[in-house]
PDB file of C-alpha atoms and ligand atoms in Angstrom:
ATOM      1  CA  MET A   1     -34.895  15.285  13.174  1.00 89.00           C
ATOM      2  CA  ASP A   2     -35.586  17.808  10.403  1.00 94.00           C
ATOM      3  CA  LEU A   3     -33.452  18.996   7.500  1.00 94.00           C
ATOM      4  CA  GLN A   4     -32.091  21.932   9.470  1.00 95.00           C
ATOM      5  CA  GLU A   5     -30.932  19.679  12.317  1.00 93.00           C
ATOM      6  CA  LEU A   6     -29.424  17.243   9.830  1.00 92.00           C
ATOM      7  CA  THR A   7     -27.461  19.826   7.891  1.00 93.00           C
ATOM      8  CA  ALA A   8     -26.356  21.538  11.119  1.00 95.00           C
ATOM      9  CA  MET A   9     -24.405  18.369  11.906  1.00 96.00           C
ATOM     10  CA  TYR A  10     -22.127  19.126   8.984  1.00 96.00           C
ATOM     11  CA  ASP A  11     -21.576  22.733  10.015  1.00 97.00           C
ATOM     12  CA  MET A  12     -17.965  22.678  11.240  1.00 97.00           C
ATOM     13  CA  THR A  13     -17.889  26.339  12.286  1.00 97.00           C
ATOM     14  CA  GLY A  14     -15.328  26.858  15.015  1.00 95.00           C
ATOM     15  CA  ARG A  15     -14.040  23.273  14.954  1.00 97.00           C
ATOM     16  CA  VAL A  16     -10.239  23.087  14.985  1.00 98.00           C
ATOM     17  CA  VAL A  17      -8.965  20.330  12.702  1.00 98.00           C
ATOM     18  CA  VAL A  18      -5.333  19.304  12.223  1.00 98.00           C
ATOM     19  CA  ILE A  19      -4.450  17.444   9.033  1.00 98.00           C
ATOM     20  CA  THR A  20      -1.015  15.839   8.991  1.00 98.00           C
ATOM     21  CA  GLY A  21       0.299  15.493   5.458  1.00 98.00           C
ATOM     22  CA  GLY A  22      -2.248  18.208   4.776  1.00 97.00           C
ATOM     23  CA  ALA A  23      -0.337  19.545   1.780  1.00 96.00           C
ATOM     24  CA  GLY A  24      -0.703  16.221  -0.015  1.00 94.00           C
ATOM     25  CA  VAL A  25      -3.288  15.269  -2.613  1.00 93.00           C
ATOM     26  CA  LEU A  26      -5.866  13.650  -0.325  1.00 95.00           C
ATOM     27  CA  GLY A  27      -5.173  15.757   2.797  1.00 97.00           C
ATOM     28  CA  GLY A  28      -5.372  18.933   0.682  1.00 96.00           C
ATOM     29  CA  GLU A  29      -8.777  17.966  -0.654  1.00 96.00           C
ATOM     30  CA  MET A  30      -9.998  17.362   2.900  1.00 97.00           C
ATOM     31  CA  ALA A  31      -8.645  20.757   3.993  1.00 97.00           C
ATOM     32  CA  HIS A  32     -10.541  22.356   1.126  1.00 96.00           C
ATOM     33  CA  ALA A  33     -13.837  20.721   2.150  1.00 97.00           C
ATOM     34  CA  LEU A  34     -13.428  21.442   5.850  1.00 97.00           C
ATOM     35  CA  VAL A  35     -12.677  25.138   5.321  1.00 97.00           C
ATOM     36  CA  GLY A  36     -15.754  25.228   3.102  1.00 96.00           C
ATOM     37  CA  CYS A  37     -17.803  23.777   5.981  1.00 96.00           C
ATOM     38  CA  GLY A  38     -16.493  26.413   8.406  1.00 97.00           C
ATOM     39  CA  ALA A  39     -13.653  24.599  10.195  1.00 98.00           C
ATOM     40  CA  ASN A  40     -10.363  26.175  11.200  1.00 98.00           C
ATOM     41  CA  VAL A  41      -7.804  23.881   9.635  1.00 98.00           C
ATOM     42  CA  ALA A  42      -4.126  23.517  10.503  1.00 98.00           C
ATOM     43  CA  VAL A  43      -2.361  22.109   7.454  1.00 98.00           C
ATOM     44  CA  LEU A  44       0.587  20.308   9.024  1.00 98.00           C
ATOM     45  CA  ASP A  45       3.303  19.090   6.698  1.00 98.00           C
ATOM     46  CA  ARG A  46       7.049  18.773   6.730  1.00 96.00           C
ATOM     47  CA  ASP A  47       7.231  21.003   3.656  1.00 90.00           C
ATOM     48  CA  THR A  48       5.592  24.276   4.672  1.00 93.00           C
ATOM     49  CA  ALA A  49       6.214  25.802   1.227  1.00 94.00           C
ATOM     50  CA  ARG A  50       3.870  23.191  -0.301  1.00 93.00           C
ATOM     51  CA  ALA A  51       1.376  23.797   2.483  1.00 94.00           C
ATOM     52  CA  GLN A  52       1.493  27.547   1.771  1.00 94.00           C
ATOM     53  CA  GLU A  53       0.938  26.820  -1.908  1.00 94.00           C
ATOM     54  CA  LEU A  54      -2.146  24.784  -0.983  1.00 94.00           C
ATOM     55  CA  LEU A  55      -3.482  27.657   1.123  1.00 94.00           C
ATOM     56  CA  ARG A  56      -3.385  29.919  -1.898  1.00 93.00           C
ATOM     57  CA  ARG A  57      -5.787  27.515  -3.623  1.00 90.00           C
ATOM     58  CA  LEU A  58      -8.207  27.160  -0.689  1.00 87.00           C
ATOM     59  CA  PRO A  59     -11.554  28.955  -0.698  1.00 79.00           C
ATOM     60  CA  GLY A  60     -11.696  32.251   1.174  1.00 78.00           C
ATOM     61  CA  GLY A  61     -13.935  30.846   3.910  1.00 80.00           C
ATOM     62  CA  PRO A  62     -16.135  30.482   5.843  1.00 89.00           C
ATOM     63  CA  GLY A  63     -13.447  28.633   7.828  1.00 91.00           C
ATOM     64  CA  ARG A  64      -9.802  29.545   8.033  1.00 96.00           C
ATOM     65  CA  ALA A  65      -6.574  27.676   7.395  1.00 97.00           C
ATOM     66  CA  PHE A  66      -2.918  28.101   8.114  1.00 95.00           C
ATOM     67  CA  ALA A  67       0.215  26.092   7.401  1.00 97.00           C
ATOM     68  CA  VAL A  68       2.360  24.709  10.165  1.00 98.00           C
ATOM     69  CA  GLY A  69       5.581  22.743   9.862  1.00 98.00           C
ATOM     70  CA  GLY A  70       5.858  19.353  11.528  1.00 98.00           C
ATOM     71  CA  ASP A  71       7.329  15.928  11.004  1.00 98.00           C
ATOM     72  CA  VAL A  72       5.075  13.068  12.132  1.00 98.00           C
ATOM     73  CA  LEU A  73       8.163  11.024  12.980  1.00 98.00           C
ATOM     74  CA  ASN A  74       9.520  13.686  15.299  1.00 98.00           C
ATOM     75  CA  ARG A  75       7.419  14.147  18.416  1.00 98.00           C
ATOM     76  CA  PRO A  76       9.046  17.418  19.573  1.00 98.00           C
ATOM     77  CA  SER A  77       8.247  18.951  16.177  1.00 98.00           C
ATOM     78  CA  LEU A  78       4.622  17.820  16.524  1.00 98.00           C
ATOM     79  CA  GLN A  79       4.469  19.283  20.021  1.00 98.00           C
ATOM     80  CA  GLN A  80       5.840  22.571  18.705  1.00 98.00           C
ATOM     81  CA  ALA A  81       3.223  22.521  15.947  1.00 98.00           C
ATOM     82  CA  GLY A  82       0.577  21.813  18.609  1.00 98.00           C
ATOM     83  CA  ASP A  83       1.646  24.893  20.588  1.00 98.00           C
ATOM     84  CA  THR A  84       1.426  27.038  17.451  1.00 98.00           C
ATOM     85  CA  ILE A  85      -2.041  25.680  16.617  1.00 98.00           C
ATOM     86  CA  LEU A  86      -3.242  26.293  20.181  1.00 98.00           C
ATOM     87  CA  GLN A  87      -2.161  29.931  19.966  1.00 98.00           C
ATOM     88  CA  LYS A  88      -3.634  30.444  16.525  1.00 97.00           C
ATOM     89  CA  PHE A  89      -6.935  28.513  16.727  1.00 98.00           C
ATOM     90  CA  GLY A  90      -7.336  27.047  20.238  1.00 98.00           C
ATOM     91  CA  ASN A  91      -7.806  23.430  21.284  1.00 98.00           C
ATOM     92  CA  VAL A  92      -7.691  20.754  18.608  1.00 98.00           C
ATOM     93  CA  GLY A  93     -11.057  19.029  18.212  1.00 98.00           C
ATOM     94  CA  ALA A  94     -10.198  16.700  15.348  1.00 98.00           C
ATOM     95  CA  LEU A  95      -7.083  15.100  13.913  1.00 99.00           C
ATOM     96  CA  ILE A  96      -6.784  13.614  10.435  1.00 99.00           C
ATOM     97  CA  ASN A  97      -3.657  11.519   9.922  1.00 98.00           C
ATOM     98  CA  ALA A  98      -3.046  11.864   6.193  1.00 98.00           C
ATOM     99  CA  ALA A  99       0.783  11.768   6.249  1.00 98.00           C
ATOM    100  CA  GLY A 100       1.791   8.443   4.754  1.00 97.00           C
ATOM    101  CA  GLY A 101       2.818   6.688   1.613  1.00 94.00           C
ATOM    102  CA  ASN A 102       4.996   4.053   0.008  1.00 94.00           C
ATOM    103  CA  HIS A 103       8.607   4.150  -1.203  1.00 94.00           C
ATOM    104  CA  PRO A 104       9.737   2.842  -4.606  1.00 93.00           C
ATOM    105  CA  GLU A 105      12.647   0.944  -3.033  1.00 96.00           C
ATOM    106  CA  ALA A 106      10.281  -0.907  -0.686  1.00 97.00           C
ATOM    107  CA  THR A 107       8.494  -2.233  -3.774  1.00 96.00           C
ATOM    108  CA  THR A 108       9.491  -5.508  -5.448  1.00 97.00           C
ATOM    109  CA  ALA A 109      10.344  -5.308  -9.153  1.00 94.00           C
ATOM    110  CA  ALA A 110      12.014  -7.328 -11.882  1.00 95.00           C
ATOM    111  CA  ASP A 111      15.374  -6.064 -10.669  1.00 95.00           C
ATOM    112  CA  ARG A 112      14.532  -5.922  -6.907  1.00 97.00           C
ATOM    113  CA  SER A 113      13.406  -9.142  -5.256  1.00 98.00           C
ATOM    114  CA  PHE A 114      11.718  -9.299  -1.872  1.00 98.00           C
ATOM    115  CA  PHE A 115      15.021 -10.629  -0.470  1.00 98.00           C
ATOM    116  CA  ASP A 116      16.868  -7.514  -1.617  1.00 97.00           C
ATOM    117  CA  LEU A 117      14.474  -4.845  -0.311  1.00 98.00           C
ATOM    118  CA  PRO A 118      16.722  -2.486   1.631  1.00 98.00           C
ATOM    119  CA  GLU A 119      16.211  -2.179   5.370  1.00 98.00           C
ATOM    120  CA  GLU A 120      16.173   1.599   5.190  1.00 98.00           C
ATOM    121  CA  ALA A 121      13.284   1.664   2.702  1.00 98.00           C
ATOM    122  CA  LEU A 122      11.291  -0.920   4.676  1.00 98.00           C
ATOM    123  CA  ARG A 123      11.758   1.027   7.911  1.00 98.00           C
ATOM    124  CA  PHE A 124      10.846   4.289   6.166  1.00 98.00           C
ATOM    125  CA  VAL A 125       7.455   2.904   5.045  1.00 98.00           C
ATOM    126  CA  LEU A 126       6.630   1.125   8.302  1.00 98.00           C
ATOM    127  CA  ASP A 127       7.613   4.130  10.401  1.00 98.00           C
ATOM    128  CA  LEU A 128       5.916   6.801   8.295  1.00 98.00           C
ATOM    129  CA  ASN A 129       2.539   5.074   8.064  1.00 98.00           C
ATOM    130  CA  LEU A 130       2.296   3.362  11.430  1.00 98.00           C
ATOM    131  CA  LEU A 131       4.493   5.250  13.882  1.00 98.00           C
ATOM    132  CA  GLY A 132       3.699   8.576  12.215  1.00 98.00           C
ATOM    133  CA  THR A 133       0.031   7.895  12.970  1.00 99.00           C
ATOM    134  CA  VAL A 134       0.720   6.684  16.506  1.00 99.00           C
ATOM    135  CA  PHE A 135       2.929   9.689  17.385  1.00 98.00           C
ATOM    136  CA  SER A 136       0.379  12.165  16.008  1.00 99.00           C
ATOM    137  CA  CYS A 137      -2.382  10.477  18.031  1.00 99.00           C
ATOM    138  CA  GLN A 138      -0.231  10.758  21.148  1.00 98.00           C
ATOM    139  CA  VAL A 139       0.578  14.426  20.680  1.00 98.00           C
ATOM    140  CA  PHE A 140      -2.888  15.618  19.591  1.00 98.00           C
ATOM    141  CA  GLY A 141      -4.914  12.947  21.428  1.00 98.00           C
ATOM    142  CA  VAL A 142      -3.697  13.814  24.912  1.00 98.00           C
ATOM    143  CA  GLY A 143      -5.680  17.083  24.938  1.00 98.00           C
ATOM    144  CA  MET A 144      -8.761  15.202  23.743  1.00 98.00           C
ATOM    145  CA  ALA A 145      -8.302  12.765  26.655  1.00 98.00           C
ATOM    146  CA  GLN A 146      -8.003  15.671  29.096  1.00 98.00           C
ATOM    147  CA  ARG A 147     -11.064  17.492  27.739  1.00 98.00           C
ATOM    148  CA  GLY A 148     -13.103  14.296  27.238  1.00 98.00           C
ATOM    149  CA  HIS A 149     -14.000  14.798  23.594  1.00 98.00           C
ATOM    150  CA  GLY A 150     -12.476  14.725  20.137  1.00 98.00           C
ATOM    151  CA  VAL A 151     -12.319  12.855  16.855  1.00 98.00           C
ATOM    152  CA  ILE A 152      -9.418  11.087  15.175  1.00 99.00           C
ATOM    153  CA  LEU A 153      -9.513   9.896  11.583  1.00 99.00           C
ATOM    154  CA  ASN A 154      -6.735   7.651  10.274  1.00 99.00           C
ATOM    155  CA  ILE A 155      -6.033   6.782   6.649  1.00 98.00           C
ATOM    156  CA  SER A 156      -5.701   3.073   6.030  1.00 98.00           C
ATOM    157  CA  SER A 157      -5.837   1.458   2.595  1.00 97.00           C
ATOM    158  CA  MET A 158      -7.276  -1.382   0.527  1.00 95.00           C
ATOM    159  CA  ASN A 159      -4.124  -3.379   1.155  1.00 95.00           C
ATOM    160  CA  ALA A 160      -4.927  -3.533   4.873  1.00 97.00           C
ATOM    161  CA  PHE A 161      -7.769  -6.027   4.221  1.00 97.00           C
ATOM    162  CA  ARG A 162      -5.768  -8.258   1.882  1.00 95.00           C
ATOM    163  CA  PRO A 163      -2.214  -7.340   0.916  1.00 96.00           C
ATOM    164  CA  LEU A 164      -1.503  -6.148  -2.586  1.00 94.00           C
ATOM    165  CA  THR A 165       1.384  -7.686  -4.498  1.00 95.00           C
ATOM    166  CA  ARG A 166       4.783  -5.941  -4.571  1.00 95.00           C
ATOM    167  CA  ILE A 167       4.370  -3.630  -1.567  1.00 96.00           C
ATOM    168  CA  PRO A 168       4.890  -5.738   1.576  1.00 98.00           C
ATOM    169  CA  ALA A 169       5.886  -2.964   3.971  1.00 98.00           C
ATOM    170  CA  TYR A 170       3.112  -0.601   2.895  1.00 98.00           C
ATOM    171  CA  SER A 171       0.528  -3.392   3.206  1.00 98.00           C
ATOM    172  CA  ALA A 172       1.764  -4.409   6.653  1.00 98.00           C
ATOM    173  CA  ALA A 173       1.928  -0.785   7.796  1.00 98.00           C
ATOM    174  CA  LYS A 174      -1.654  -0.048   6.708  1.00 98.00           C
ATOM    175  CA  ALA A 175      -2.900  -3.277   8.321  1.00 98.00           C
ATOM    176  CA  GLY A 176      -1.202  -1.887  11.418  1.00 98.00           C
ATOM    177  CA  VAL A 177      -3.042   1.426  11.002  1.00 99.00           C
ATOM    178  CA  SER A 178      -6.410  -0.377  10.832  1.00 98.00           C
ATOM    179  CA  ASN A 179      -5.561  -2.484  13.875  1.00 98.00           C
ATOM    180  CA  PHE A 180      -4.314   0.559  15.804  1.00 99.00           C
ATOM    181  CA  THR A 181      -7.499   2.442  14.908  1.00 99.00           C
ATOM    182  CA  GLN A 182      -9.577  -0.251  16.620  1.00 98.00           C
ATOM    183  CA  TRP A 183      -7.211  -0.394  19.575  1.00 98.00           C
ATOM    184  CA  LEU A 184      -7.213   3.357  20.162  1.00 99.00           C
ATOM    185  CA  ALA A 185     -10.999   3.593  19.716  1.00 99.00           C
ATOM    186  CA  VAL A 186     -11.500   1.108  22.555  1.00 98.00           C
ATOM    187  CA  HIS A 187      -8.769   2.636  24.715  1.00 98.00           C
ATOM    188  CA  MET A 188     -10.044   6.213  24.409  1.00 98.00           C
ATOM    189  CA  ALA A 189     -13.676   5.227  25.040  1.00 98.00           C
ATOM    190  CA  GLN A 190     -12.909   3.032  28.048  1.00 98.00           C
ATOM    191  CA  GLN A 191     -10.061   4.950  29.667  1.00 98.00           C
ATOM    192  CA  TYR A 192     -10.997   8.557  28.906  1.00 98.00           C
ATOM    193  CA  SER A 193     -14.373   9.290  27.375  1.00 98.00           C
ATOM    194  CA  PRO A 194     -16.944   7.706  25.079  1.00 98.00           C
ATOM    195  CA  ARG A 195     -17.031  11.115  23.396  1.00 98.00           C
ATOM    196  CA  ILE A 196     -13.620  10.502  21.826  1.00 98.00           C
ATOM    197  CA  ARG A 197     -14.028   8.604  18.559  1.00 99.00           C
ATOM    198  CA  VAL A 198     -11.309   7.018  16.442  1.00 99.00           C
ATOM    199  CA  ASN A 199     -12.050   5.736  12.944  1.00 99.00           C
ATOM    200  CA  ALA A 200     -10.313   5.210   9.625  1.00 99.00           C
ATOM    201  CA  ILE A 201     -11.093   5.354   5.957  1.00 98.00           C
ATOM    202  CA  ALA A 202      -9.541   2.855   3.558  1.00 98.00           C
ATOM    203  CA  PRO A 203      -9.287   4.551   0.162  1.00 97.00           C
ATOM    204  CA  GLY A 204      -9.212   2.270  -2.833  1.00 96.00           C
ATOM    205  CA  PHE A 205      -7.178   3.343  -5.823  1.00 94.00           C
ATOM    206  CA  PHE A 206      -6.547   6.992  -6.473  1.00 91.00           C
ATOM    207  CA  LEU A 207      -3.986   7.965  -9.071  1.00 87.00           C
ATOM    208  CA  THR A 208      -1.556  10.236  -7.209  1.00 83.00           C
ATOM    209  CA  GLU A 209       2.150  11.007  -7.336  1.00 76.00           C
ATOM    210  CA  GLN A 210       2.995   8.243  -4.851  1.00 73.00           C
ATOM    211  CA  ASN A 211       1.574   5.426  -7.020  1.00 80.00           C
ATOM    212  CA  ARG A 212       1.801   6.851 -10.556  1.00 85.00           C
ATOM    213  CA  TYR A 213       5.030   4.901 -11.212  1.00 84.00           C
ATOM    214  CA  LEU A 214       3.156   1.651 -10.484  1.00 84.00           C
ATOM    215  CA  LEU A 215      -0.018   2.374 -12.418  1.00 90.00           C
ATOM    216  CA  THR A 216       1.051   4.223 -15.559  1.00 92.00           C
ATOM    217  CA  ASP A 217       3.890   3.850 -18.027  1.00 91.00           C
ATOM    218  CA  LYS A 218       6.204   6.807 -17.468  1.00 88.00           C
ATOM    219  CA  ASP A 219       6.799   7.352 -21.191  1.00 90.00           C
ATOM    220  CA  SER A 220       3.400   6.727 -22.776  1.00 92.00           C
ATOM    221  CA  GLY A 221       1.130   7.407 -19.772  1.00 90.00           C
ATOM    222  CA  ALA A 222      -0.817   4.228 -20.646  1.00 93.00           C
ATOM    223  CA  TRP A 223      -2.066   1.976 -17.847  1.00 93.00           C
ATOM    224  CA  THR A 224       0.444  -0.639 -16.699  1.00 94.00           C
ATOM    225  CA  PRO A 225      -0.835  -4.237 -16.364  1.00 92.00           C
ATOM    226  CA  ARG A 226      -1.249  -3.444 -12.650  1.00 90.00           C
ATOM    227  CA  GLY A 227      -3.339  -0.361 -13.445  1.00 93.00           C
ATOM    228  CA  GLN A 228      -5.466  -2.417 -15.831  1.00 94.00           C
ATOM    229  CA  ALA A 229      -5.917  -5.167 -13.217  1.00 93.00           C
ATOM    230  CA  ILE A 230      -7.157  -2.614 -10.677  1.00 94.00           C
ATOM    231  CA  LEU A 231      -9.693  -1.230 -13.121  1.00 94.00           C
ATOM    232  CA  ALA A 232     -10.850  -4.752 -14.002  1.00 96.00           C
ATOM    233  CA  HIS A 233     -11.362  -5.507 -10.291  1.00 96.00           C
ATOM    234  CA  THR A 234     -13.201  -2.298  -9.496  1.00 97.00           C
ATOM    235  CA  PRO A 235     -16.914  -2.837 -10.186  1.00 97.00           C
ATOM    236  CA  MET A 236     -17.405   0.906 -10.688  1.00 97.00           C
ATOM    237  CA  GLY A 237     -14.757   0.734 -13.446  1.00 95.00           C
ATOM    238  CA  ARG A 238     -12.722   3.796 -12.563  1.00 94.00           C
ATOM    239  CA  PHE A 239     -10.074   5.147 -10.220  1.00 94.00           C
ATOM    240  CA  GLY A 240     -11.241   7.264  -7.321  1.00 95.00           C
ATOM    241  CA  GLN A 241     -11.146  11.052  -7.310  1.00 93.00           C
ATOM    242  CA  PRO A 242      -9.958  12.712  -4.084  1.00 95.00           C
ATOM    243  CA  GLN A 243     -13.450  14.274  -3.746  1.00 96.00           C
ATOM    244  CA  ASP A 244     -14.902  10.758  -3.445  1.00 98.00           C
ATOM    245  CA  LEU A 245     -13.516  10.618   0.098  1.00 98.00           C
ATOM    246  CA  LEU A 246     -15.189  13.763   1.376  1.00 98.00           C
ATOM    247  CA  GLY A 247     -18.633  12.447   2.299  1.00 98.00           C
ATOM    248  CA  ALA A 248     -17.157   9.804   4.589  1.00 98.00           C
ATOM    249  CA  VAL A 249     -14.602  12.233   6.044  1.00 98.00           C
ATOM    250  CA  LEU A 250     -17.230  14.854   6.913  1.00 98.00           C
ATOM    251  CA  TRP A 251     -19.581  12.190   8.284  1.00 98.00           C
ATOM    252  CA  LEU A 252     -16.934  10.611  10.524  1.00 98.00           C
ATOM    253  CA  LEU A 253     -15.827  14.016  11.844  1.00 98.00           C
ATOM    254  CA  SER A 254     -19.403  15.157  12.471  1.00 98.00           C
ATOM    255  CA  PRO A 255     -21.911  14.446  15.239  1.00 97.00           C
ATOM    256  CA  ALA A 256     -23.846  12.406  12.645  1.00 97.00           C
ATOM    257  CA  ALA A 257     -21.322   9.655  13.480  1.00 98.00           C
ATOM    258  CA  ALA A 258     -21.678  10.078  17.266  1.00 98.00           C
ATOM    259  CA  PHE A 259     -22.106   6.324  17.832  1.00 98.00           C
ATOM    260  CA  VAL A 260     -19.427   5.251  15.348  1.00 98.00           C
ATOM    261  CA  THR A 261     -15.961   4.372  16.603  1.00 98.00           C
ATOM    262  CA  GLY A 262     -13.346   1.778  15.676  1.00 98.00           C
ATOM    263  CA  VAL A 263     -14.501   1.312  12.085  1.00 98.00           C
ATOM    264  CA  VAL A 264     -12.487   1.281   8.862  1.00 98.00           C
ATOM    265  CA  ILE A 265     -14.640   2.418   5.949  1.00 98.00           C
ATOM    266  CA  PRO A 266     -13.636   1.259   2.456  1.00 98.00           C
ATOM    267  CA  ILE A 267     -14.047   3.926  -0.233  1.00 98.00           C
ATOM    268  CA  ASP A 268     -13.087   1.852  -3.207  1.00 98.00           C
ATOM    269  CA  GLY A 269     -15.750   1.679  -5.928  1.00 98.00           C
ATOM    270  CA  GLY A 270     -16.581  -1.848  -4.755  1.00 98.00           C
ATOM    271  CA  PHE A 271     -13.026  -3.274  -5.054  1.00 97.00           C
ATOM    272  CA  SER A 272     -13.104  -4.985  -1.645  1.00 96.00           C
ATOM    273  CA  ALA A 273     -16.551  -6.496  -2.303  1.00 97.00           C
ATOM    274  CA  PHE A 274     -15.601  -8.062  -5.626  1.00 97.00           C
ATOM    275  CA  ASN A 275     -14.208 -11.559  -5.822  1.00 93.00           C
ATOM    276  CA  GLY A 276     -13.106 -11.150  -9.430  1.00 90.00           C
ATOM    277  CA  VAL A 277     -15.744 -13.554 -10.791  1.00 91.00           C
TER     278      VAL A 277
HETATM  279  N1  NAP B   1      -3.300   7.910  -3.184  1.00 89.68           N
HETATM  280  C1  NAP B   1      -3.873   6.748  -2.982  1.00 89.68           C
HETATM  281  O1  NAP B   1      -4.323   6.039  -3.904  1.00 89.68           O
HETATM  282  C2  NAP B   1      -4.051   6.253  -1.580  1.00 89.68           C
HETATM  283  C3  NAP B   1      -4.795   5.103  -1.373  1.00 89.68           C
HETATM  284  C4  NAP B   1      -4.953   4.628  -0.075  1.00 89.68           C
HETATM  285  C5  NAP B   1      -4.381   5.311   0.967  1.00 89.68           C
HETATM  286  N2  NAP B   1      -3.643   6.425   0.745  1.00 89.68           N
HETATM  287  C6  NAP B   1      -3.083   7.084   1.920  1.00 89.68           C
HETATM  288  O2  NAP B   1      -3.654   8.381   2.034  1.00 89.68           O
HETATM  289  C7  NAP B   1      -2.716   9.241   2.678  1.00 89.68           C
HETATM  290  C8  NAP B   1      -2.509  10.487   1.808  1.00 89.68           C
HETATM  291  O3  NAP B   1      -2.033  10.047   0.534  1.00 89.68           O
HETATM  292  P1  NAP B   1      -1.806  11.049  -0.705  1.00 89.68           P
HETATM  293  O4  NAP B   1      -2.099  10.265  -1.922  1.00 89.68           O
HETATM  294  O5  NAP B   1      -2.495  12.334  -0.429  1.00 89.68           O
HETATM  295  O6  NAP B   1      -0.221  11.215  -0.600  1.00 89.68           O
HETATM  296  P2  NAP B   1       0.668  12.531  -0.782  1.00 89.68           P
HETATM  297  O7  NAP B   1       0.100  13.417  -1.827  1.00 89.68           O
HETATM  298  O8  NAP B   1       2.071  12.036  -0.922  1.00 89.68           O
HETATM  299  O9  NAP B   1       0.469  13.248   0.615  1.00 89.68           O
HETATM  300  C9  NAP B   1       1.157  12.860   1.779  1.00 89.68           C
HETATM  301  C10 NAP B   1       1.710  14.106   2.439  1.00 89.68           C
HETATM  302  O10 NAP B   1       2.367  13.717   3.652  1.00 89.68           O
HETATM  303  C11 NAP B   1       3.599  14.424   3.706  1.00 89.68           C
HETATM  304  N3  NAP B   1       4.559  13.741   4.560  1.00 89.68           N
HETATM  305  C12 NAP B   1       5.367  12.705   4.235  1.00 89.68           C
HETATM  306  N4  NAP B   1       6.132  12.371   5.275  1.00 89.68           N
HETATM  307  C13 NAP B   1       5.817  13.230   6.282  1.00 89.68           C
HETATM  308  C14 NAP B   1       6.280  13.396   7.593  1.00 89.68           C
HETATM  309  N5  NAP B   1       7.231  12.607   8.109  1.00 89.68           N
HETATM  310  N6  NAP B   1       5.720  14.359   8.352  1.00 89.68           N
HETATM  311  C15 NAP B   1       4.758  15.179   7.861  1.00 89.68           C
HETATM  312  N7  NAP B   1       4.287  15.076   6.604  1.00 89.68           N
HETATM  313  C16 NAP B   1       4.805  14.108   5.827  1.00 89.68           C
HETATM  314  C17 NAP B   1       4.059  14.447   2.260  1.00 89.68           C
HETATM  315  O11 NAP B   1       5.098  15.372   2.088  1.00 89.68           O
HETATM  316  P3  NAP B   1       6.268  15.052   1.001  1.00 89.68           P
HETATM  317  O12 NAP B   1       5.631  15.222  -0.339  1.00 89.68           O
HETATM  318  O13 NAP B   1       7.289  16.065   1.342  1.00 89.68           O
HETATM  319  O14 NAP B   1       6.723  13.641   1.234  1.00 89.68           O
HETATM  320  C18 NAP B   1       2.765  14.810   1.556  1.00 89.68           C
HETATM  321  O15 NAP B   1       2.547  16.211   1.568  1.00 89.68           O
HETATM  322  C19 NAP B   1      -1.463   8.408   2.904  1.00 89.68           C
HETATM  323  O16 NAP B   1      -1.503   7.837   4.178  1.00 89.68           O
HETATM  324  C20 NAP B   1      -1.588   7.323   1.873  1.00 89.68           C
HETATM  325  O17 NAP B   1      -0.852   6.182   2.248  1.00 89.68           O
HETATM  326  C21 NAP B   1      -3.474   6.923  -0.516  1.00 89.68           C
END
């Protein structure tokens, strides 16, 4: 293999990629990179206004992007989004499941014990992260099964390996995402085609809107004890930047990862390798 062949693997020209939760912090960064590598990206989010806003910030090419509404917990809405994407760009070649997140009320606190976590908040977190991923894989994976090729990339988390304190539902849901990633990788390869790959990334700690309330003091902006503990347990000594995910995302979507399926790649500055001593 020479340099030209190697770099050609990361040329996404003509690839159709759907990103659920694509208007979010991490999904938006992935959309940016994929358009830059030539892909045609459908930014699927329940809030199309935010998706449109993201599009205004995307580079002018070489790929293209458009916003499409869809709720990952509502299969008919995903199917409708799928029809729109088919008309606009053609068959979906890759799916990134970036819709997900925690809920403050599913988080234990001084005034909210584990025993008092409301059912609604627990269901919200379990459904959004796990079922939202499963439903999206059903709706966008069926065409991959029919055509015999495609790539799915799920977003797990550090807490899938060992749960983090305070967020039981989010930890369980992401452990479910990692487990489901392995299950679907085997199922697709054995039942449909070894050319359908299913993998996940497990981002470490990225300061975003969904975890800011846990990591920084809302008045002073200083690190909370939890934020300090994360930094102390991250050998690289910093929080991740959304761009830190891109190398692994492009690799897993590309033919460079042709023999890689069923893996969950930590992108965590060494957090999961460090025992604390
Ligand atoms: N940030 C981190 O440190 C971190 C670490 C590990 C893993 N992750 C995971 O990475 C993924 C992306 O996280 P992020 O930080 O980019 O979060 P984010 O900025 O909140 O992005 C998530 C996006 O998903 C959308 N969404 C929520 N529910 C949806 C639904 N039912 N249907 C369609 N879209 C929906 C959100 O819209 P709304 O704003 O309208 O809710 C938002 O645009 C999530 O799975 C998250 O759990 C994040």
